[in-house]
Each structure stands twice: as C-alpha cells, then as structure tokens.
PDB file of C-alpha atoms and ligand atoms in Angstrom:
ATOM      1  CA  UNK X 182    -125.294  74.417 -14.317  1.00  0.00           C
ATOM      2  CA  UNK X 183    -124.496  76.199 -11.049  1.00  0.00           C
ATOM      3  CA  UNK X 184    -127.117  77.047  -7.696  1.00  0.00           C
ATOM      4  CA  UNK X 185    -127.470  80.725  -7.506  1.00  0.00           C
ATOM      5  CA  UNK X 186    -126.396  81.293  -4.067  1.00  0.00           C
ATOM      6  CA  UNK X 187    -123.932  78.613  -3.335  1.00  0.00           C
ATOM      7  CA  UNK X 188    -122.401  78.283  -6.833  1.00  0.00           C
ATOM      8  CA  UNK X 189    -122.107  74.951  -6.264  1.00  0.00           C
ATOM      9  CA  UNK X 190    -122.094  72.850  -9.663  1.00  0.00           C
ATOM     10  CA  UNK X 191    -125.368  70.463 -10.003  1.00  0.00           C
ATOM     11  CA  UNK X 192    -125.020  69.261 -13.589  1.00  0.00           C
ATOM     12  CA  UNK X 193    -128.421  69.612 -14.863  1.00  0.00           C
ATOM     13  CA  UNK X 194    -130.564  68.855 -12.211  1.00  0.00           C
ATOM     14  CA  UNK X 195    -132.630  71.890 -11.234  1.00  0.00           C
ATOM     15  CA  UNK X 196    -134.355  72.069  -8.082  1.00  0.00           C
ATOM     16  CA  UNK X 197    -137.873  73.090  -8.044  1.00  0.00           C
ATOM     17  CA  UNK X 198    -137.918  72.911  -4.400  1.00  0.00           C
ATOM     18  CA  UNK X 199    -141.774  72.181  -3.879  1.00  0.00           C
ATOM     19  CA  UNK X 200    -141.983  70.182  -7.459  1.00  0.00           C
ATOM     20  CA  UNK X 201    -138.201  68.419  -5.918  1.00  0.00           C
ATOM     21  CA  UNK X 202    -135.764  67.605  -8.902  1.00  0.00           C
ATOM     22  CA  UNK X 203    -135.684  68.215 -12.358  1.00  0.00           C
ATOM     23  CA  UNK X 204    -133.874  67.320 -14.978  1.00  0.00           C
ATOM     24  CA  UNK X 205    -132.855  69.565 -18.029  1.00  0.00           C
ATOM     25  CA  UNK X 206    -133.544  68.903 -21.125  1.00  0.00           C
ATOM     26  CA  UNK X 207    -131.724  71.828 -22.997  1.00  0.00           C
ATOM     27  CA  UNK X 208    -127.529  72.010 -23.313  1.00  0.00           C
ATOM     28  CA  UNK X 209    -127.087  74.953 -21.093  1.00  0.00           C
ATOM     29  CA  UNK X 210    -124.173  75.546 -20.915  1.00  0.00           C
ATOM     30  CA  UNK X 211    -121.985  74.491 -17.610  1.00  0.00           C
ATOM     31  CA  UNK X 212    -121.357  78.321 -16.164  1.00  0.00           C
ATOM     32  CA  UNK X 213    -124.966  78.711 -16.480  1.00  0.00           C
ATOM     33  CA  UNK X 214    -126.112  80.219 -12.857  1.00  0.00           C
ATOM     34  CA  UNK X 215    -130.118  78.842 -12.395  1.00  0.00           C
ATOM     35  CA  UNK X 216    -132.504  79.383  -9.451  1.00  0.00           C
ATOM     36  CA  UNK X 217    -136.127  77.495 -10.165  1.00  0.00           C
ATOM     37  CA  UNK X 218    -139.164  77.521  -7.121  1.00  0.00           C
ATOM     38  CA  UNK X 219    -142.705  78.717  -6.740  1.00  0.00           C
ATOM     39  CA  UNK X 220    -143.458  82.018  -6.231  1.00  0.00           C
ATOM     40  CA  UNK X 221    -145.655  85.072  -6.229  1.00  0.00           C
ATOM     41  CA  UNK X 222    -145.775  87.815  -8.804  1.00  0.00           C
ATOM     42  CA  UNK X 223    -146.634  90.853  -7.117  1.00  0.00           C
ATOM     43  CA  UNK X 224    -149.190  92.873  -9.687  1.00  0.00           C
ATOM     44  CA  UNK X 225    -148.112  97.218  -9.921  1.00  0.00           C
ATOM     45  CA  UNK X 226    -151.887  97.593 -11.412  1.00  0.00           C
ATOM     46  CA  UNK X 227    -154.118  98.937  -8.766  1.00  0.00           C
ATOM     47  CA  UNK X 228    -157.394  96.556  -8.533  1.00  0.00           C
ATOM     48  CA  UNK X 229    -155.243  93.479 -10.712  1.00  0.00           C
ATOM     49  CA  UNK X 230    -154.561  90.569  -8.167  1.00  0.00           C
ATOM     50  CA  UNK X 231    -151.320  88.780  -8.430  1.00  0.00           C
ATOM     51  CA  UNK X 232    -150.368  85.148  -9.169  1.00  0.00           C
ATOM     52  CA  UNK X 233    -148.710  82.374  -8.119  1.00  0.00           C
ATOM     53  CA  UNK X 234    -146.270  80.873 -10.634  1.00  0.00           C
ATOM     54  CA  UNK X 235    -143.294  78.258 -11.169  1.00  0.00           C
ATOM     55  CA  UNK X 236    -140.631  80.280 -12.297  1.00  0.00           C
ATOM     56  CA  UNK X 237    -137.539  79.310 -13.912  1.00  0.00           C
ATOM     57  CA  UNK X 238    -134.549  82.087 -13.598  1.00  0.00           C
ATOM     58  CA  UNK X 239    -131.095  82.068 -15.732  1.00  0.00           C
ATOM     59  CA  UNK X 240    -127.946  83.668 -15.542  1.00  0.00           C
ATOM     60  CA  UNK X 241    -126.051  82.252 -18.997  1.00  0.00           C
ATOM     61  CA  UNK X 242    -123.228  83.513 -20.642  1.00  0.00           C
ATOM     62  CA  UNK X 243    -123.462  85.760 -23.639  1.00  0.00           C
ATOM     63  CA  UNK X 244    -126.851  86.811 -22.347  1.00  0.00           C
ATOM     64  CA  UNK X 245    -128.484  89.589 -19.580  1.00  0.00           C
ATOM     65  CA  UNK X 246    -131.190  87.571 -16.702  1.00  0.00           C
ATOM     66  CA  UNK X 247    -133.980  85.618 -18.334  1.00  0.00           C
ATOM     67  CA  UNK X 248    -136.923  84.190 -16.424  1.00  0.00           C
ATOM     68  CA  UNK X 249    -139.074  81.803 -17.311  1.00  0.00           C
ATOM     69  CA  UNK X 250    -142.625  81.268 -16.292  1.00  0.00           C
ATOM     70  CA  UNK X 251    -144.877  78.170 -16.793  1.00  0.00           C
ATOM     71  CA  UNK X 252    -147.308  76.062 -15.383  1.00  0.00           C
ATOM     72  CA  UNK X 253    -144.480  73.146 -15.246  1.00  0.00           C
ATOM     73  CA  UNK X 254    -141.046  72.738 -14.928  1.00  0.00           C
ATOM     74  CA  UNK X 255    -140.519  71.622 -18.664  1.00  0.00           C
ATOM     75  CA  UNK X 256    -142.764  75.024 -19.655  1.00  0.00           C
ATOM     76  CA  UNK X 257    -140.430  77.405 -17.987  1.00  0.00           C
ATOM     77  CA  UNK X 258    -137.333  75.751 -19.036  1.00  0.00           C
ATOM     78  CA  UNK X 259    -138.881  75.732 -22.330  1.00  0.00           C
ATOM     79  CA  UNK X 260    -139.379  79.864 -21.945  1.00  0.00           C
ATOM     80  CA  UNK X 261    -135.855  80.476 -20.825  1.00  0.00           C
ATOM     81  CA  UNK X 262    -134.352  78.586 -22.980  1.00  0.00           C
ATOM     82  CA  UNK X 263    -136.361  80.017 -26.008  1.00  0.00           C
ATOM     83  CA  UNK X 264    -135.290  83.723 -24.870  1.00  0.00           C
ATOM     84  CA  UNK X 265    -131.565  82.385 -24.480  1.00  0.00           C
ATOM     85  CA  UNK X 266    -131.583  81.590 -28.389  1.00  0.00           C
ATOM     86  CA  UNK X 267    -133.641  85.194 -29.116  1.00  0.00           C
ATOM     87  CA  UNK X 268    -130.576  86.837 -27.064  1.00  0.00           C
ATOM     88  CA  UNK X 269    -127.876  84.668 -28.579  1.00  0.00           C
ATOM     89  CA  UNK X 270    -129.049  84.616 -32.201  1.00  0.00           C
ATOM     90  CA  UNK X 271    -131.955  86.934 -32.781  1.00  0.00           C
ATOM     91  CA  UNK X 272    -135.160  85.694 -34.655  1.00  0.00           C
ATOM     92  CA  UNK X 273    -134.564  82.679 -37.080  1.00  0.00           C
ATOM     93  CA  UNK X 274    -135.062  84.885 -39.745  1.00  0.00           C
ATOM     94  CA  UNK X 275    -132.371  87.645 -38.289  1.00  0.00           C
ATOM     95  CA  UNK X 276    -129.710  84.729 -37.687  1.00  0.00           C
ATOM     96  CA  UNK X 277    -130.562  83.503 -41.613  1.00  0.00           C
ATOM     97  CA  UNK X 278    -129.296  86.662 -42.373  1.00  0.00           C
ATOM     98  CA  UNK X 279    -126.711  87.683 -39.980  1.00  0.00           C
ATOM     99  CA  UNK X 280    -128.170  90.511 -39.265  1.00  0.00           C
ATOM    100  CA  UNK X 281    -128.100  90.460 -35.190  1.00  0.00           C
ATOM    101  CA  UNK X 282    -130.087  92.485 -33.089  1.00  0.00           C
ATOM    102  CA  UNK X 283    -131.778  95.885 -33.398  1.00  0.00           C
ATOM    103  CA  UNK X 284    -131.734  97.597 -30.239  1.00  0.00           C
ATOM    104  CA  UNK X 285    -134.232 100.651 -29.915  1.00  0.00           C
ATOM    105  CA  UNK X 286    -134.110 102.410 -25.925  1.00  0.00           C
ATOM    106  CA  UNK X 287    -137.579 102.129 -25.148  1.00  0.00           C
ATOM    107  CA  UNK X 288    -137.878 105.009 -23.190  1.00  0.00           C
ATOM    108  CA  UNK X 289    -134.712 103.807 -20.771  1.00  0.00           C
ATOM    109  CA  UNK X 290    -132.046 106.529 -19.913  1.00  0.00           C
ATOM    110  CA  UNK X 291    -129.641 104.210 -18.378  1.00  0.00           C
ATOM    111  CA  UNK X 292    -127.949 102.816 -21.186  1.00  0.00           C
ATOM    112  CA  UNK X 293    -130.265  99.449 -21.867  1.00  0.00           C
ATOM    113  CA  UNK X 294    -132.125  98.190 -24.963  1.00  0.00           C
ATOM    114  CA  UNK X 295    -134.271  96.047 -26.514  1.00  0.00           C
ATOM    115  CA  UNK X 296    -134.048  94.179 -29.591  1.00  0.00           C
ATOM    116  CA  UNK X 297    -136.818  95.602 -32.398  1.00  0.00           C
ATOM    117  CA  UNK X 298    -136.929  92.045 -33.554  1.00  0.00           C
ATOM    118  CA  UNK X 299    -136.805  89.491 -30.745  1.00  0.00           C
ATOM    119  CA  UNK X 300    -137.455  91.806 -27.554  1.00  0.00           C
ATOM    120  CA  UNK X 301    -134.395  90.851 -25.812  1.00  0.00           C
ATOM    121  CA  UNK X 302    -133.004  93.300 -23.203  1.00  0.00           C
ATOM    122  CA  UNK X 303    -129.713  94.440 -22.645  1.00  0.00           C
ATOM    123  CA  UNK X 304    -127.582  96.770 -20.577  1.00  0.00           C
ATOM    124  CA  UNK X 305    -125.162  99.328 -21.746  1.00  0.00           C
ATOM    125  CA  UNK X 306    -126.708  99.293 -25.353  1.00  0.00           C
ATOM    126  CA  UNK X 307    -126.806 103.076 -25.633  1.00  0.00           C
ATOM    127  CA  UNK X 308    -124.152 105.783 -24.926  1.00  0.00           C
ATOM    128  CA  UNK X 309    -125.393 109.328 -23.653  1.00  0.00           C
ATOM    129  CA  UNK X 310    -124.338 110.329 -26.628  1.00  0.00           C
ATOM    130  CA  UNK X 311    -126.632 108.149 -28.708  1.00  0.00           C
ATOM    131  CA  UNK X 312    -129.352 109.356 -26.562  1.00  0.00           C
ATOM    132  CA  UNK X 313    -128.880 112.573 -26.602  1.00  0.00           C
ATOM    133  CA  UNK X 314    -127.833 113.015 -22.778  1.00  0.00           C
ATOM    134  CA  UNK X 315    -125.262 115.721 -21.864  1.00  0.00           C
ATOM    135  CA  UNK X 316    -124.467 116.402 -18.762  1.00  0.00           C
ATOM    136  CA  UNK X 317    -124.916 119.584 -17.428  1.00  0.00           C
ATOM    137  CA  UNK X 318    -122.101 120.984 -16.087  1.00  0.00           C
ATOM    138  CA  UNK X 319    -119.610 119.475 -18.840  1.00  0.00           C
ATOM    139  CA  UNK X 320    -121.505 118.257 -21.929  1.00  0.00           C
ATOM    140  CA  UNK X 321    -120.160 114.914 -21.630  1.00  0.00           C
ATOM    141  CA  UNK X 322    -122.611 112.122 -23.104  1.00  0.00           C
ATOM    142  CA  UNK X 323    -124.114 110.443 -19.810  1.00  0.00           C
ATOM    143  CA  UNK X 324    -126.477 107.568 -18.802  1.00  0.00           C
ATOM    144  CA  UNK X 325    -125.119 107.716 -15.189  1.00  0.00           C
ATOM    145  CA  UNK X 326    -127.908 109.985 -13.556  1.00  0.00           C
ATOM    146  CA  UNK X 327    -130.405 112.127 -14.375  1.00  0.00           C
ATOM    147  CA  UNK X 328    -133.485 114.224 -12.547  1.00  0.00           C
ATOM    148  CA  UNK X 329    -136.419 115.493 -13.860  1.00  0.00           C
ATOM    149  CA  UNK X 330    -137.476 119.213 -13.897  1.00  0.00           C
ATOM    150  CA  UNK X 331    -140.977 120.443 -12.929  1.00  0.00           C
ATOM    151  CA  UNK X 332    -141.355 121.261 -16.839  1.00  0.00           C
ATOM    152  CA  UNK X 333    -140.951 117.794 -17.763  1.00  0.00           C
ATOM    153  CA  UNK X 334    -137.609 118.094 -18.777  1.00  0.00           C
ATOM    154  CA  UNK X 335    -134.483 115.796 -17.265  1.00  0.00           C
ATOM    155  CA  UNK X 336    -130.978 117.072 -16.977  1.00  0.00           C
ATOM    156  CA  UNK X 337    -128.673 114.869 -17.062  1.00  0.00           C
ATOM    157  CA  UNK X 338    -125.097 114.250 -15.029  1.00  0.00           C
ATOM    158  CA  UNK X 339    -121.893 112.560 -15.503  1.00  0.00           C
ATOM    159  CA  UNK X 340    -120.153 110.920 -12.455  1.00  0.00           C
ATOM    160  CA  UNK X 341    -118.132 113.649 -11.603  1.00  0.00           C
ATOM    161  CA  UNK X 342    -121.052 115.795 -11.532  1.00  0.00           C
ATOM    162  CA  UNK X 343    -123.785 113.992  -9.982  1.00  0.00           C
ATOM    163  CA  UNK X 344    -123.838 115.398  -6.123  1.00  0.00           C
ATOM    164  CA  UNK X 345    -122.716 113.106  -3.860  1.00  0.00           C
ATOM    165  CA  UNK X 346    -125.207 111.167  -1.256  1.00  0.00           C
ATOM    166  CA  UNK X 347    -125.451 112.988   1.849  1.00  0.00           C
ATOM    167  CA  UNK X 348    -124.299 110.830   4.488  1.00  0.00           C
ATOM    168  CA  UNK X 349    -127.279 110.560   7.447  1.00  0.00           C
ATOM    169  CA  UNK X 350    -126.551 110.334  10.706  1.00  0.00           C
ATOM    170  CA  UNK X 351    -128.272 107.098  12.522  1.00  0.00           C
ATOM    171  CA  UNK X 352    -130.712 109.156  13.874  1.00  0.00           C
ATOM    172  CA  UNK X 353    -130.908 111.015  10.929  1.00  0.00           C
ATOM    173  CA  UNK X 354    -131.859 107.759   9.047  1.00  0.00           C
ATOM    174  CA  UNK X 355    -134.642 107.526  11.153  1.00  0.00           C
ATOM    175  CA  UNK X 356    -136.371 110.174  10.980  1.00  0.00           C
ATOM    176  CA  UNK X 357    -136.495 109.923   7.242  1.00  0.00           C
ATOM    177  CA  UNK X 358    -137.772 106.394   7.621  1.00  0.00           C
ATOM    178  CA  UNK X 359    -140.311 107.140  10.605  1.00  0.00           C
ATOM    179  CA  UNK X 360    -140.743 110.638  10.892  1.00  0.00           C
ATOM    180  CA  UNK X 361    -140.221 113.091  13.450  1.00  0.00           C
ATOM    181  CA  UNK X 362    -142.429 111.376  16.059  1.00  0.00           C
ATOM    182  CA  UNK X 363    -141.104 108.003  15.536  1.00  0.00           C
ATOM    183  CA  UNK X 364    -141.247 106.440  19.092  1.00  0.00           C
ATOM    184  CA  UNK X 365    -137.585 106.207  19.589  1.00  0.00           C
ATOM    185  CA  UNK X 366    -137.457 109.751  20.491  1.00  0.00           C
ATOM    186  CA  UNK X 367    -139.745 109.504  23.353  1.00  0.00           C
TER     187      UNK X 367
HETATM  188 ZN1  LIG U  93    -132.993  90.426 -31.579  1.00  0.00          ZN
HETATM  189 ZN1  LIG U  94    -120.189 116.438 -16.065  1.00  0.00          ZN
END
C-alpha cells in the first residue's frame, strides 16, 4: 500500500497516527493509496452533534474512494475492505450470477451512480443523454453544468456553452468575500 500524500510505499502497515501502527490483514492490493487517523465528522443536521471517529480511507484500483469507519483499526479496515468487494464484485448473490452492478442516478446530474444492489458509488455512470440533459444552446447530452430556474426547472450546458468564470480583480475578490466595508478599504 502507498501513504496518501507522500506516495511512499509502506507494505501493509497503516498508520493510525494516535492508535501508531497497524498491520493489514486484507490483500490490498500494492497501488492501493490509504490514509487512516482520528477524526471528526462534522454533522449538516441542525441540532445533531458530531462525532469523533477512527476512520480508515482507500484509494484502490478498479474502485471510486471508500472510507471506513469503526471503533478500531481492524473495524474500519474491515468496512473498507467489505465495500472494495461490493465495488469489485457486487453482492455475493450478483457475482453468483454475473450479473454486475445496477447503477440507478439517485438524484445526481453529474454523471455518478449507485449500484441498486450493493450501494456502491461511481463517477461517470450516466451520459446526459441517459439522463435526459440537453444543453441549451445545442442539444448535446450534458452532465457538465447545469442551473436551476426559479420554476424548479434546471437547464443544462455543455462545455462550450457554459459561460466562462468571470475573472475578479484582487480587490474584486474581496469584496465578494468581505463586503463592501471590509476594513481594507479604510
Ligand atoms: Zn453492485
Ligand atoms: Zn452546448
């Protein structure tokens, strides 16, 4: 397996930091990017607290990001590696059959999927055709950008339709960021 940031190769001990080393105990494979630690997961529910967690996070081939979560080192290993053979192979039951994956969109416009079956998520799934994007100005199928209308509606654009970001001047910038009164301009 390889650090995250360095790349740097440390066969297949992960370090916890806090917990200090750990060895593997699944054959993940050697390109197989890992960051582990101790962390905080920030709740987006108003009023719901958030949690401190080991975390185990994966980059391996044949498969999108998978994180792990467990109240040990083996646990999360255990997770990610458990979502690694969902994403490589589907259900048991699926993979008994050959069947693969069944992706469904979920609501996503950009293109990414999950499986029916085993809830695995992957990018560029879905073509704007399949989805029933067009862009705008050309009627090319898009997932490249899209804005919703004050009906509800979205309209969608291709790349060579999508208006280009405006370039803002430094001070520009900052206004947008602060406001007009932010103290720079006294
Ligand atoms: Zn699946
Ligand atoms: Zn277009």
């Amino acid at each position: 397996m390889k650090a995250i940031i360095t790349g740097e190769d440390i066969g297949t001990t992960i370090d916890f930091r806090s917990i200090g080393p750990y060895l593997a105990r699944h054959l993940w494979p050697e390109e197989t990017v890992v960051s582990a630690g101790h962390g905080v997961v920030l709740s987006h529910t108003p009023g719901k607290p958030g949690y401190a967690t080991l975390f185990m996070e994966v980059y391996p081939p044949g498969a999108a990001f998978i994180r792990g979560e467990g109240e040990t080192p083996e646990a999360c290993e255990d997770s990610c590696w458990k979502q690694y053979q969902f994403a490589l192979n589907c259900t048991p039951e699926r993979a008994a059959e050959n069947a693969g994956h069944e992706w469904e969109p979920r609501g996503y416009k950009n293109g990414a999927g999950f499986c029916k079956h085993c809830g695995t998520f992957s990018s560029r799934i879905f073509t704007g055709e399949q989805l029933g994007q067009f862009c705008r100005d050309c009627g090319v199928g898009t997932t490249h950008d899209w804005v919703e209308q004050d009906d509800g509606h979205y309209v969608f654009l291709c790349p060579e339709h999508t208006p280009p970001i405006p370039e803002l001047s430094p001070d520009e910038l900052f206004k947008m960021l602060f406001g007009e009164n932010g103290k720079a301009h006294e």
